[in-house]
Amino acid sequence: MTPARRTLSAWHASYDPGAAKTILNNGRPCRVVFDDTFDRSVLRGGPLTGAYRLRQLHLHWGSSDLHGSEHVIDGVKYAAELHMVHWNPKHGNFAGALKQPDGVAVVGIFLKVGNTPKPEMKRILEEIENIKTKGKEAPFLHFDPSILFPKSRDYWTYHGSFTTPPCEECITWILLREPIEVSSDQMAKLRSLSKNDENEPPSPLVDNWRPPQPLKGRIVRASFK
């Protein structure tokens, strides 16, 4: 996509490490789940009105280091994309938020393969051995996901949908301009997960990303010039 240039205000995240609960392999993205029963870990500011509660984060990646991100910026694809999913509590619950245009906010972070991998990614990747097959879940406690943010808070934003069926049109996307780095070995560890359960032959969990879709009149705004 080619972003429109228009200045926006800064966004802020306040996350409680004690809200982290579990990590799981659901046969699609690898997911970390958080306690969202009250305003414990929230996202505010930027294009948002009010506080949005953090519910989960997950990753999308490709079968090689050359692709895997769900957004493409000026023709550039990244090895993976991390999504932090938040919902608007004014709608009562997550299911209710899915039905509202301002129901969900997702912070997207690109992962690129480089020589200085972000050490904070290690915590998630250490748990991969415990969730090798579909349906596996393991405790994942005392984790502050804000450590995964890049230094720059510059972002693009637009109103769009989930990238998995039924693709509800309820998301305010906050896509961070600066990627974080991972190593090729770390990407290989993600690709070592299986999309099948333990009673089936292993099948690599790869290419769990949706190709970019037409903008269809959506306006993409930038927080930077």
Short mmCIF file of C-alpha atoms in Angstrom, two decimals, residues 7-155:
data_model
loop_
_atom_site.label_atom_id
_atom_site.label_comp_id
_atom_site.label_asym_id
_atom_site.label_seq_id
_atom_site.Cartn_x
_atom_site.Cartn_y
_atom_site.Cartn_z
CA THR A 7 0.02 13.69 10.93
CA LEU A 8 -1.66 11.81 13.77
CA SER A 9 -1.22 11.87 17.53
CA ALA A 10 0.88 9.36 19.48
CA TRP A 11 -0.46 6.07 20.83
CA HIS A 12 0.33 4.63 24.27
CA ALA A 13 0.28 1.13 25.74
CA SER A 14 0.15 0.24 29.42
CA TYR A 15 0.54 -3.50 29.89
CA ASP A 16 0.52 -5.52 33.13
CA PRO A 17 3.02 -8.43 32.84
CA GLY A 18 0.83 -10.39 35.24
CA ALA A 19 -1.95 -10.50 32.64
CA ALA A 20 -0.07 -13.01 30.46
CA LYS A 21 -1.67 -16.46 30.74
CA THR A 22 -0.83 -19.07 28.10
CA ILE A 23 0.81 -19.70 24.74
CA LEU A 24 -0.79 -22.05 22.26
CA ASN A 25 -0.56 -23.61 18.82
CA ASN A 26 -4.02 -23.59 17.25
CA GLY A 27 -2.80 -24.89 13.90
CA ARG A 28 -2.73 -21.38 12.45
CA PRO A 29 -0.85 -18.54 14.18
CA CYS A 30 1.11 -19.11 17.37
CA ARG A 31 -0.83 -17.17 20.03
CA VAL A 32 -0.19 -15.69 23.49
CA VAL A 33 -3.36 -15.11 25.53
CA PHE A 34 -3.86 -12.39 28.18
CA ASP A 35 -6.41 -11.73 30.92
CA ASP A 36 -8.86 -9.16 29.53
CA THR A 37 -11.57 -9.26 32.20
CA PHE A 38 -10.84 -5.64 33.18
CA ASP A 39 -8.70 -2.70 32.04
CA ARG A 40 -5.49 -4.41 33.05
CA SER A 41 -3.46 -4.03 29.86
CA VAL A 42 -4.67 -1.28 27.56
CA LEU A 43 -3.92 0.66 24.40
CA ARG A 44 -4.86 4.33 24.08
CA GLY A 45 -4.33 7.35 21.87
CA GLY A 46 -3.39 7.65 18.23
CA PRO A 47 -6.50 7.07 16.11
CA LEU A 48 -8.38 5.51 19.06
CA THR A 49 -11.04 6.96 21.33
CA GLY A 50 -10.90 5.44 24.81
CA ALA A 51 -8.94 2.45 26.12
CA TYR A 52 -8.80 -0.90 24.33
CA ARG A 53 -7.99 -4.09 26.30
CA LEU A 54 -5.23 -6.44 25.18
CA ARG A 55 -6.67 -9.91 24.48
CA GLN A 56 -3.96 -11.79 22.60
CA LEU A 57 -0.95 -11.52 20.33
CA HIS A 58 -0.08 -13.80 17.46
CA LEU A 59 2.34 -14.17 14.58
CA HIS A 60 2.06 -14.76 10.84
CA TRP A 61 5.07 -16.03 8.87
CA GLY A 62 6.09 -17.52 5.55
CA SER A 63 7.78 -20.67 4.30
CA SER A 64 11.00 -18.69 3.78
CA ASP A 65 12.58 -15.50 5.11
CA LEU A 66 11.50 -13.63 1.96
CA HIS A 67 7.81 -13.35 2.77
CA GLY A 68 5.27 -13.82 5.54
CA SER A 69 4.00 -10.36 6.45
CA GLU A 70 0.34 -9.57 5.78
CA HIS A 71 1.03 -5.95 4.87
CA VAL A 72 3.37 -4.81 2.10
CA ILE A 73 4.90 -1.32 2.25
CA ASP A 74 6.00 0.17 -1.09
CA GLY A 75 6.52 -3.34 -2.43
CA VAL A 76 8.54 -4.53 0.59
CA LYS A 77 7.57 -7.85 2.21
CA TYR A 78 8.86 -8.95 5.62
CA ALA A 79 9.58 -12.42 7.03
CA ALA A 80 6.77 -12.22 9.57
CA GLU A 81 4.21 -9.93 11.17
CA LEU A 82 3.20 -9.78 14.83
CA HIS A 83 -0.31 -8.64 15.78
CA MET A 84 -1.38 -7.41 19.22
CA VAL A 85 -5.17 -7.65 19.36
CA HIS A 86 -7.19 -5.30 21.61
CA TRP A 87 -10.95 -4.76 21.95
CA ASN A 88 -13.17 -1.90 23.03
CA PRO A 89 -14.85 -2.72 26.39
CA LYS A 90 -17.70 -0.30 25.76
CA HIS A 91 -19.21 -3.07 23.64
CA GLY A 92 -19.50 -5.44 26.60
CA ASN A 93 -17.37 -8.36 25.48
CA PHE A 94 -15.09 -9.45 22.65
CA ALA A 95 -17.91 -11.06 20.67
CA GLY A 96 -19.87 -7.83 20.84
CA ALA A 97 -16.85 -5.79 19.79
CA LEU A 98 -16.46 -7.88 16.64
CA LYS A 99 -19.79 -6.50 15.41
CA GLN A 100 -18.83 -2.83 15.78
CA PRO A 101 -16.69 -0.67 13.47
CA ASP A 102 -14.71 0.64 16.47
CA GLY A 103 -14.64 -2.74 18.20
CA VAL A 104 -11.03 -3.85 17.79
CA ALA A 105 -7.58 -2.27 17.52
CA VAL A 106 -4.56 -4.22 16.30
CA VAL A 107 -0.95 -3.09 16.59
CA GLY A 108 1.04 -4.67 13.75
CA ILE A 109 4.83 -5.08 13.93
CA PHE A 110 6.98 -6.26 11.05
CA LEU A 111 9.73 -8.84 11.68
CA LYS A 112 12.75 -8.73 9.39
CA VAL A 113 15.71 -11.07 9.31
CA GLY A 114 18.91 -9.31 10.36
CA ASN A 115 22.18 -9.55 12.23
CA THR A 116 20.98 -7.96 15.49
CA PRO A 117 17.88 -9.94 16.52
CA LYS A 118 15.71 -8.42 19.21
CA PRO A 119 16.53 -10.36 22.40
CA GLU A 120 13.01 -9.98 23.76
CA MET A 121 11.68 -12.33 21.06
CA LYS A 122 13.61 -15.12 22.75
CA ARG A 123 10.98 -15.50 25.46
CA ILE A 124 8.28 -16.49 22.97
CA LEU A 125 10.55 -18.71 20.92
CA GLU A 126 11.76 -20.60 24.02
CA GLU A 127 8.24 -21.95 24.43
CA ILE A 128 8.00 -23.37 20.91
CA GLU A 129 9.19 -26.81 22.09
CA ASN A 130 6.18 -26.98 24.43
CA ILE A 131 3.60 -26.32 21.71
CA LYS A 132 5.02 -28.25 18.76
CA THR A 133 1.71 -29.68 17.57
CA LYS A 134 -1.80 -28.32 17.02
CA GLY A 135 -3.82 -28.06 20.22
CA LYS A 136 -0.80 -27.80 22.51
CA GLU A 137 -0.97 -25.07 25.15
CA ALA A 138 1.52 -24.10 27.86
CA PRO A 139 1.62 -21.55 30.71
CA PHE A 140 3.14 -18.23 29.66
CA LEU A 141 3.37 -16.00 32.71
CA HIS A 142 4.93 -12.64 33.66
CA PHE A 143 5.40 -11.20 30.19
CA ASP A 144 5.16 -7.55 29.15
CA PRO A 145 4.52 -7.48 25.37
CA SER A 146 5.54 -3.83 25.13
CA ILE A 147 9.17 -5.05 25.16
CA LEU A 148 8.53 -6.17 21.58
CA PHE A 149 7.86 -2.64 20.34
CA PRO A 150 10.54 -1.04 18.16
CA LYS A 151 12.14 2.23 19.27
CA SER A 152 10.07 4.35 16.92
CA ARG A 153 6.32 4.70 17.53
CA ASP A 154 5.66 6.04 14.02
CA TYR A 155 2.72 4.28 12.42
#
